[in-house]
Amino acid sequence: MLQIRDLIWGLLFIGCAAAIQVQITPMVGEISVGESKFFLCEVVGDAKDIDWYAPSGEKILPSRQDIFVSRNDETTSTLTIYHATVDSAGIYKCVAKNGDKEAGDKEAEATVNVKIFQKITFQNAPSPQEFNEGDDADIVCDVTSSPPPAIYWKHKGQKVQFEKDVRFKILPNGHMQIRGIKKADEGMYNCEARVMTRGEIDLRMIKVVVNVLPTIRARQSDVNATADISSSALLACDADGFPEPTVTWTYNNVVLETGDKYSLNEDGSELVIKDVKKVDEGDYTCIAKNKAGEKAEEVSLNVFVQPKITFLMNQTASEFDEQVTLTCEASGDPTPTISWSFENRVFSEGEQSLDRNIVVRSHARVSSLTLKNIQFTYAGQYLCTASNSIGQDNQHMHLDVRYAPKILGSVAVYTWEGNPANISCEVKAHPGASVVWFRDGLQLPSANTTNMKIYSTQSTSYLEITPDSQNDFGSYNCTATNVMGSESKEFLLIQAEVPSSPGIELVEPFSSTAVVEFEEPDSIGGVPIIKYKVEWRMPGQEWTGMEYNAEDDLTKITIVGLKPETTYEIKMSAINGKGEGESSPASTFKTEPVQYSFTISPSETPTPIAATTMAFKGEPSAPVLGIMVQKGNTLKINLIRQDDGGSPIMHFLVKYKAKHVSEWKPEIRLPAGSEYVVLNSLDWNTEYEIHVVAENQQGKSEPGTLSFRTAADPTTIPDAMDGGSGLGTGAIVGILIVVFFLLLVGVDVTCYFLNKCGLLMCIAVNFCGKAGPGAKSKDIEEGKAAFTKDESKEPIVEVRTEEENTTNQEGGGPTEPNETTPLTEPEPAAADTTSTVVNLLPSTATNSVAESFSTAQSSPASESTTLTTSASSPTKAAPAKSSPKNSPAVQSSSLKANTQPDVGPLVDLSDTPKVPPSSNPTPSEPVSLPSTNAEGPQSQRDPVKAPDNTQNKDLQVDGPTKDAPIVLCTDSTTPAQNDGKTVKDDNTKGETEVKNATTEVKTVPNEAPQANGNESKA
């Protein structure tokens, strides 16, 4: 076996030595376009030549640039393909030869198939790609490969769904089309290429930009400006778009740039035209431009011109000429209207005077004023006014009228002998006139007239005459002459007289002053009154006089230093330059008394004071205030002074404040002669109060007060000012009254059903004869309860009276119980209920000073007594404070009773006192009648203390009794309470009358302590 194997290997070796084998590595060649690759040809055997052949069969020579062949060694050769192209593809062959000619040439070959393929290549995929909004966008992405690749598009990380959005479409060349592209389609897009056979993939990011066409809007389509006043005009437009557009301005197709005439802001949106002229008027174009295109907007500049008078000339005319025309021309835009004015009269286009002597006509920018039948009064300054909506212009012209002299002035002049007087001859003339004075045909001054002088001014000649005798009075002639003519006028110099007497109309007396109202004299004597003389006296005494300077509208004079309550006579006379005139008939008046106020201490015993010994001086009376003028938030208040108290008023003190605040404004001090006060800067629609005090040497008066409300703010909207309410004050007050009435009705009905009292109870008893629901049964129950509670109490006696009773401390006797008297004990709650004591005492009327003092003496415990009296007549004095020990019980103007809600008045008829007398009597307190007040039944159940009666009088109720129960209808007015203060009896009646048609009186044990230990009777 071993020999056979060796033999086989030997034979193979010999055979192989004789043959050549060729192998190419790699066996398959795939090359991407542009890549380089080499192939190795290996020969087994003895090979002399190794050659490479191209796919075309040509031997590849070493000199080729794209394909290079190199012999590495005896057995290998390398084929290198540089930068392969499509033409480089094909089958390449490697041939090996041994070159042994003796044994015969032997060769071997091997081939390799070289394939050239195209990788994914993005030939054209620019980024960014820009499109205009609304265009059909073609997004370019050119990709090549072999085989051709598949193209996929993505946007915002998601594949574009072409089947869902019809605006997106893949074109045959692989591009993506977006129809009507929007700004929202802007962003990054992925163009992805894939070759499935090779698993090759590549992509490009493409940015898509959507440009938006500019939009432009002018802030004002029309801009107004005024020319020739060095003003500027602002033209502005706002532009939007993407990318941000640039803005330019053009005028008459010329682009405007920043310079002396124009200025632009940074983005060009605002154009300022400096020093506007009329030639700048027109349309300016604002242009906004970007990549998407451009838009333009026009802005109109309207240039207005203020009026300017361009022609106006002075004119001259003569009196009685037929007419003269004044012409005024003016320029301006809008066309101005022209008007004329002379003195206080204004003439517009088409107007004329009533006598048709003045006519105005206008045409375009020219106006004419025609004056007919020229008069000398037409002379003077005429004003031409040209006006439009921008402004106005005024210019004056002078009309010069030549006319003959006109003599003016007062004809009559009054004087007296020795007093110089001027006769004025006022001359109007153009040209100026010469003036000459004559008397009795002789020119003045003459040689024998030394008491006359002539003074002249430009328009007036004065003849000064100092009369020496009666001959100097009479007629004087003034003659004026110029080139237009002459005129003469007679003047009279008249002897002056003293004035007649003034008439006294009214004398208003006060305590120490009097105001005299008078009429001016019927005749002033020809010369002004310079003074008025007032004289007064007490009958039978010497006259006292005082002179007062005569002022305009002087009709009142105040005289001072008078004695109170004294009769005077008064007369007046007037004084002019000639002297004092006759006095008026004497008038009689009597001054007022002075009121005094002083305080007497409790320990003093006042003595009678005679009226004649009192001093005639005191504090002044309060001034009277009245609104004079209210203008906006300023108020003028009239001050009417009253009695000065016997000494002159030094000044007035004024203070005021708004009612809703507590602090007063700073005090204002006015002089004594002030007649009004002005309050400024008041709040709108606010209620104020003002106090004015008059002060003299003795002190201050009581304040004079006034309340007022300022007007509403004129800038306030009425609905807002009224708080949005449609109701007026009257409607609100009416609603409140109705609500209050309904409330009273509700309370009355409640009292009727619960407490058996009130108005309905009275109506039910008086008209229906009913005592109310459950009244009798409830009374019986209360009586049984009271009897059960305290068996020691005396029985309750029910007394009914049916006639009108006049209560008196000393009248009537005890009433005996009858068969209707219920014998019941007090109810359990009677311990908390005190009996009602009817206190009926006469009020004391005080009608003299002595009675006031005696009252004070009987009350040593009173703190002070205020006395107000007159020097001539007694005055009612207010009662002093009552003493618990020895003063009478509190006086009452009505029957006082405190009852339970469902029973009548109760009076203790027991002869035995229930409570021992107290050592310290308490002051008397008022006993109130039940009423439907805010406190309700609780106030009716308050304990009432029995009054301390120093006179030890028993209370009695007169009148026969009846069986029929009658409910007491009482007056709801609560009498004034005696709380220790001074009680003033205004009507000063001796006794108080109590009227009661029908009464029902019930008695219960009296639980209240009695100060003097005596029992009460009914």
PDB file of C-alpha atoms in Angstrom, residues 816-977:
ATOM      1  CA  GLU A 816    -116.703 102.859  96.449  1.00  0.00           C
ATOM      2  CA  PRO A 817    -116.464  99.441  94.783  1.00  0.00           C
ATOM      3  CA  ASN A 818    -119.641  98.039  93.259  1.00  0.00           C
ATOM      4  CA  GLU A 819    -120.976  94.649  92.305  1.00  0.00           C
ATOM      5  CA  THR A 820    -118.742  94.461  89.220  1.00  0.00           C
ATOM      6  CA  THR A 821    -115.524  94.681  91.198  1.00  0.00           C
ATOM      7  CA  PRO A 822    -113.604  91.403  90.708  1.00  0.00           C
ATOM      8  CA  LEU A 823    -112.138  90.002  93.922  1.00  0.00           C
ATOM      9  CA  THR A 824    -108.940  88.453  92.665  1.00  0.00           C
ATOM     10  CA  GLU A 825    -105.357  88.352  93.839  1.00  0.00           C
ATOM     11  CA  PRO A 826    -102.455  89.728  91.811  1.00  0.00           C
ATOM     12  CA  GLU A 827    -100.904  87.455  89.270  1.00  0.00           C
ATOM     13  CA  PRO A 828     -97.570  85.753  90.004  1.00  0.00           C
ATOM     14  CA  ALA A 829     -95.680  88.255  87.839  1.00  0.00           C
ATOM     15  CA  ALA A 830     -97.034  91.168  89.855  1.00  0.00           C
ATOM     16  CA  ALA A 831     -93.829  91.397  91.849  1.00  0.00           C
ATOM     17  CA  ASP A 832     -92.076  92.745  88.763  1.00  0.00           C
ATOM     18  CA  THR A 833     -94.833  95.161  87.907  1.00  0.00           C
ATOM     19  CA  THR A 834     -95.234  98.421  89.800  1.00  0.00           C
ATOM     20  CA  SER A 835     -98.479 100.242  90.038  1.00  0.00           C
ATOM     21  CA  THR A 836     -99.128 103.353  88.070  1.00  0.00           C
ATOM     22  CA  VAL A 837     -99.596 106.554  89.941  1.00  0.00           C
ATOM     23  CA  VAL A 838    -101.457 109.322  88.204  1.00  0.00           C
ATOM     24  CA  ASN A 839     -99.623 112.559  88.888  1.00  0.00           C
ATOM     25  CA  LEU A 840    -101.711 115.593  88.172  1.00  0.00           C
ATOM     26  CA  LEU A 841    -100.200 118.850  89.367  1.00  0.00           C
ATOM     27  CA  PRO A 842    -100.845 122.356  88.081  1.00  0.00           C
ATOM     28  CA  SER A 843     -97.977 124.031  86.286  1.00  0.00           C
ATOM     29  CA  THR A 844     -96.787 127.275  87.688  1.00  0.00           C
ATOM     30  CA  ALA A 845     -96.816 130.278  85.358  1.00  0.00           C
ATOM     31  CA  THR A 846     -94.131 132.806  86.008  1.00  0.00           C
ATOM     32  CA  ASN A 847     -94.695 136.193  84.443  1.00  0.00           C
ATOM     33  CA  SER A 848     -92.417 138.567  86.336  1.00  0.00           C
ATOM     34  CA  VAL A 849     -88.841 138.894  87.472  1.00  0.00           C
ATOM     35  CA  ALA A 850     -89.827 138.772  91.165  1.00  0.00           C
ATOM     36  CA  GLU A 851     -91.675 135.475  90.698  1.00  0.00           C
ATOM     37  CA  SER A 852     -88.631 133.974  89.022  1.00  0.00           C
ATOM     38  CA  PHE A 853     -86.440 134.930  91.946  1.00  0.00           C
ATOM     39  CA  SER A 854     -88.922 133.573  94.498  1.00  0.00           C
ATOM     40  CA  THR A 855     -88.988 130.267  92.681  1.00  0.00           C
ATOM     41  CA  ALA A 856     -85.227 130.105  92.822  1.00  0.00           C
ATOM     42  CA  GLN A 857     -85.196 130.844  96.539  1.00  0.00           C
ATOM     43  CA  SER A 858     -87.537 127.976  97.261  1.00  0.00           C
ATOM     44  CA  SER A 859     -85.159 125.610  95.482  1.00  0.00           C
ATOM     45  CA  PRO A 860     -81.754 125.962  97.140  1.00  0.00           C
ATOM     46  CA  ALA A 861     -80.554 122.790  95.566  1.00  0.00           C
ATOM     47  CA  SER A 862     -80.741 124.216  92.037  1.00  0.00           C
ATOM     48  CA  GLU A 863     -77.400 125.010  90.534  1.00  0.00           C
ATOM     49  CA  SER A 864     -78.127 128.194  88.589  1.00  0.00           C
ATOM     50  CA  THR A 865     -80.954 130.353  87.362  1.00  0.00           C
ATOM     51  CA  THR A 866     -80.850 131.971  83.933  1.00  0.00           C
ATOM     52  CA  LEU A 867     -82.735 135.257  83.660  1.00  0.00           C
ATOM     53  CA  THR A 868     -83.623 136.925  80.397  1.00  0.00           C
ATOM     54  CA  THR A 869     -85.420 140.237  80.869  1.00  0.00           C
ATOM     55  CA  SER A 870     -86.053 143.608  79.327  1.00  0.00           C
ATOM     56  CA  ALA A 871     -85.614 147.066  80.785  1.00  0.00           C
ATOM     57  CA  SER A 872     -89.275 147.861  80.237  1.00  0.00           C
ATOM     58  CA  SER A 873     -91.387 144.718  80.460  1.00  0.00           C
ATOM     59  CA  PRO A 874     -91.242 141.508  82.498  1.00  0.00           C
ATOM     60  CA  THR A 875     -90.320 138.274  80.819  1.00  0.00           C
ATOM     61  CA  LYS A 876     -91.445 134.741  81.588  1.00  0.00           C
ATOM     62  CA  ALA A 877     -88.737 132.948  83.506  1.00  0.00           C
ATOM     63  CA  ALA A 878     -88.095 129.252  83.088  1.00  0.00           C
ATOM     64  CA  PRO A 879     -88.766 127.112  86.191  1.00  0.00           C
ATOM     65  CA  ALA A 880     -85.735 126.156  88.192  1.00  0.00           C
ATOM     66  CA  LYS A 881     -84.666 122.590  88.884  1.00  0.00           C
ATOM     67  CA  SER A 882     -86.873 120.733  91.369  1.00  0.00           C
ATOM     68  CA  SER A 883     -85.540 119.617  94.733  1.00  0.00           C
ATOM     69  CA  PRO A 884     -86.425 116.128  95.960  1.00  0.00           C
ATOM     70  CA  LYS A 885     -87.202 117.446  99.427  1.00  0.00           C
ATOM     71  CA  ASN A 886     -89.338 120.508  99.150  1.00  0.00           C
ATOM     72  CA  SER A 887     -90.007 121.130  95.440  1.00  0.00           C
ATOM     73  CA  PRO A 888     -93.421 120.343  93.952  1.00  0.00           C
ATOM     74  CA  ALA A 889     -93.931 117.209  91.962  1.00  0.00           C
ATOM     75  CA  VAL A 890     -93.070 117.277  88.297  1.00  0.00           C
ATOM     76  CA  GLN A 891     -95.719 119.100  86.276  1.00  0.00           C
ATOM     77  CA  SER A 892     -97.261 117.239  83.387  1.00  0.00           C
ATOM     78  CA  SER A 893     -99.369 118.346  80.444  1.00  0.00           C
ATOM     79  CA  SER A 894    -101.157 115.003  80.161  1.00  0.00           C
ATOM     80  CA  LEU A 895    -102.319 112.080  82.276  1.00  0.00           C
ATOM     81  CA  LYS A 896     -99.370 109.841  83.110  1.00  0.00           C
ATOM     82  CA  ALA A 897     -99.983 106.099  83.470  1.00  0.00           C
ATOM     83  CA  ASN A 898     -97.890 102.951  82.990  1.00  0.00           C
ATOM     84  CA  THR A 899    -100.046  99.950  82.265  1.00  0.00           C
ATOM     85  CA  GLN A 900     -99.580  96.309  81.455  1.00  0.00           C
ATOM     86  CA  PRO A 901    -100.208  95.518  77.797  1.00  0.00           C
ATOM     87  CA  ASP A 902    -103.540  93.795  78.453  1.00  0.00           C
ATOM     88  CA  VAL A 903    -105.032  95.608  81.512  1.00  0.00           C
ATOM     89  CA  GLY A 904    -106.256  99.111  82.238  1.00  0.00           C
ATOM     90  CA  PRO A 905    -104.557 101.641  84.557  1.00  0.00           C
ATOM     91  CA  LEU A 906    -104.176 100.258  88.108  1.00  0.00           C
ATOM     92  CA  VAL A 907    -104.460 102.434  91.244  1.00  0.00           C
ATOM     93  CA  ASP A 908    -103.926 101.186  94.780  1.00  0.00           C
ATOM     94  CA  LEU A 909    -107.051 101.800  96.912  1.00  0.00           C
ATOM     95  CA  SER A 910    -105.674 100.254 100.060  1.00  0.00           C
ATOM     96  CA  ASP A 911    -105.592 102.349 103.228  1.00  0.00           C
ATOM     97  CA  THR A 912    -102.536 100.604 104.559  1.00  0.00           C
ATOM     98  CA  PRO A 913     -99.120 101.389 103.066  1.00  0.00           C
ATOM     99  CA  LYS A 914     -97.469  98.255 101.677  1.00  0.00           C
ATOM    100  CA  VAL A 915     -93.867  99.411 101.992  1.00  0.00           C
ATOM    101  CA  PRO A 916     -92.353 101.460 104.830  1.00  0.00           C
ATOM    102  CA  PRO A 917     -91.278 104.932 103.806  1.00  0.00           C
ATOM    103  CA  SER A 918     -87.737 105.342 102.650  1.00  0.00           C
ATOM    104  CA  SER A 919     -85.343 107.506 104.572  1.00  0.00           C
ATOM    105  CA  ASN A 920     -83.753 108.770 101.375  1.00  0.00           C
ATOM    106  CA  PRO A 921     -86.470 109.740  99.024  1.00  0.00           C
ATOM    107  CA  THR A 922     -85.653 109.378  95.362  1.00  0.00           C
ATOM    108  CA  PRO A 923     -86.277 112.107  92.799  1.00  0.00           C
ATOM    109  CA  SER A 924     -89.480 111.845  90.908  1.00  0.00           C
ATOM    110  CA  GLU A 925     -89.364 110.284  87.466  1.00  0.00           C
ATOM    111  CA  PRO A 926     -91.822 110.596  84.615  1.00  0.00           C
ATOM    112  CA  VAL A 927     -94.569 108.096  84.116  1.00  0.00           C
ATOM    113  CA  SER A 928     -95.191 107.434  80.433  1.00  0.00           C
ATOM    114  CA  LEU A 929     -98.310 106.312  78.690  1.00  0.00           C
ATOM    115  CA  PRO A 930     -98.065 103.126  76.641  1.00  0.00           C
ATOM    116  CA  SER A 931     -97.244 103.799  73.020  1.00  0.00           C
ATOM    117  CA  THR A 932     -96.115 101.781  70.038  1.00  0.00           C
ATOM    118  CA  ASN A 933     -92.555 102.960  70.083  1.00  0.00           C
ATOM    119  CA  ALA A 934     -89.352 101.268  69.161  1.00  0.00           C
ATOM    120  CA  GLU A 935     -88.835  99.864  72.660  1.00  0.00           C
ATOM    121  CA  GLY A 936     -92.113  97.900  72.545  1.00  0.00           C
ATOM    122  CA  PRO A 937     -93.706  96.292  75.553  1.00  0.00           C
ATOM    123  CA  GLN A 938     -90.408  96.162  77.404  1.00  0.00           C
ATOM    124  CA  SER A 939     -90.461  99.911  77.887  1.00  0.00           C
ATOM    125  CA  GLN A 940     -94.006  99.667  79.162  1.00  0.00           C
ATOM    126  CA  ARG A 941     -93.007  97.151  81.849  1.00  0.00           C
ATOM    127  CA  ASP A 942     -90.145  99.280  83.281  1.00  0.00           C
ATOM    128  CA  PRO A 943     -90.614  99.955  86.979  1.00  0.00           C
ATOM    129  CA  VAL A 944     -91.945 103.438  87.759  1.00  0.00           C
ATOM    130  CA  LYS A 945     -91.045 105.210  91.008  1.00  0.00           C
ATOM    131  CA  ALA A 946     -93.714 107.064  92.866  1.00  0.00           C
ATOM    132  CA  PRO A 947     -93.246 110.814  92.894  1.00  0.00           C
ATOM    133  CA  ASP A 948     -92.165 112.513  96.087  1.00  0.00           C
ATOM    134  CA  ASN A 949     -95.110 114.688  97.072  1.00  0.00           C
ATOM    135  CA  THR A 950     -94.202 117.277  99.694  1.00  0.00           C
ATOM    136  CA  GLN A 951     -97.745 118.585  99.857  1.00  0.00           C
ATOM    137  CA  ASN A 952     -99.071 115.200 101.044  1.00  0.00           C
ATOM    138  CA  LYS A 953    -102.049 115.251  98.697  1.00  0.00           C
ATOM    139  CA  ASP A 954    -103.971 112.085  97.843  1.00  0.00           C
ATOM    140  CA  LEU A 955    -104.664 111.319  94.226  1.00  0.00           C
ATOM    141  CA  GLN A 956    -108.341 110.959  93.448  1.00  0.00           C
ATOM    142  CA  VAL A 957    -110.419 110.076  90.423  1.00  0.00           C
ATOM    143  CA  ASP A 958    -113.849 111.660  90.212  1.00  0.00           C
ATOM    144  CA  GLY A 959    -116.927 110.483  88.357  1.00  0.00           C
ATOM    145  CA  PRO A 960    -119.670 107.874  88.585  1.00  0.00           C
ATOM    146  CA  THR A 961    -119.047 104.273  87.667  1.00  0.00           C
ATOM    147  CA  LYS A 962    -120.726 102.162  85.030  1.00  0.00           C
ATOM    148  CA  ASP A 963    -121.031  98.440  84.559  1.00  0.00           C
ATOM    149  CA  ALA A 964    -119.996  98.306  80.903  1.00  0.00           C
ATOM    150  CA  PRO A 965    -116.219  97.817  80.551  1.00  0.00           C
ATOM    151  CA  ILE A 966    -114.585 100.526  78.496  1.00  0.00           C
ATOM    152  CA  VAL A 967    -110.939 100.364  77.301  1.00  0.00           C
ATOM    153  CA  LEU A 968    -108.883 103.518  77.753  1.00  0.00           C
ATOM    154  CA  CYS A 969    -107.819 105.200  74.451  1.00  0.00           C
ATOM    155  CA  THR A 970    -104.802 107.300  75.381  1.00  0.00           C
ATOM    156  CA  ASP A 971    -102.817 109.961  73.557  1.00  0.00           C
ATOM    157  CA  SER A 972     -99.556 108.560  72.229  1.00  0.00           C
ATOM    158  CA  THR A 973     -97.649 111.721  73.078  1.00  0.00           C
ATOM    159  CA  THR A 974     -95.216 111.071  75.915  1.00  0.00           C
ATOM    160  CA  PRO A 975     -94.944 113.972  78.372  1.00  0.00           C
ATOM    161  CA  ALA A 976     -91.608 115.656  78.938  1.00  0.00           C
ATOM    162  CA  GLN A 977     -89.543 113.905  81.580  1.00  0.00           C
TER     163      GLN A 977
END
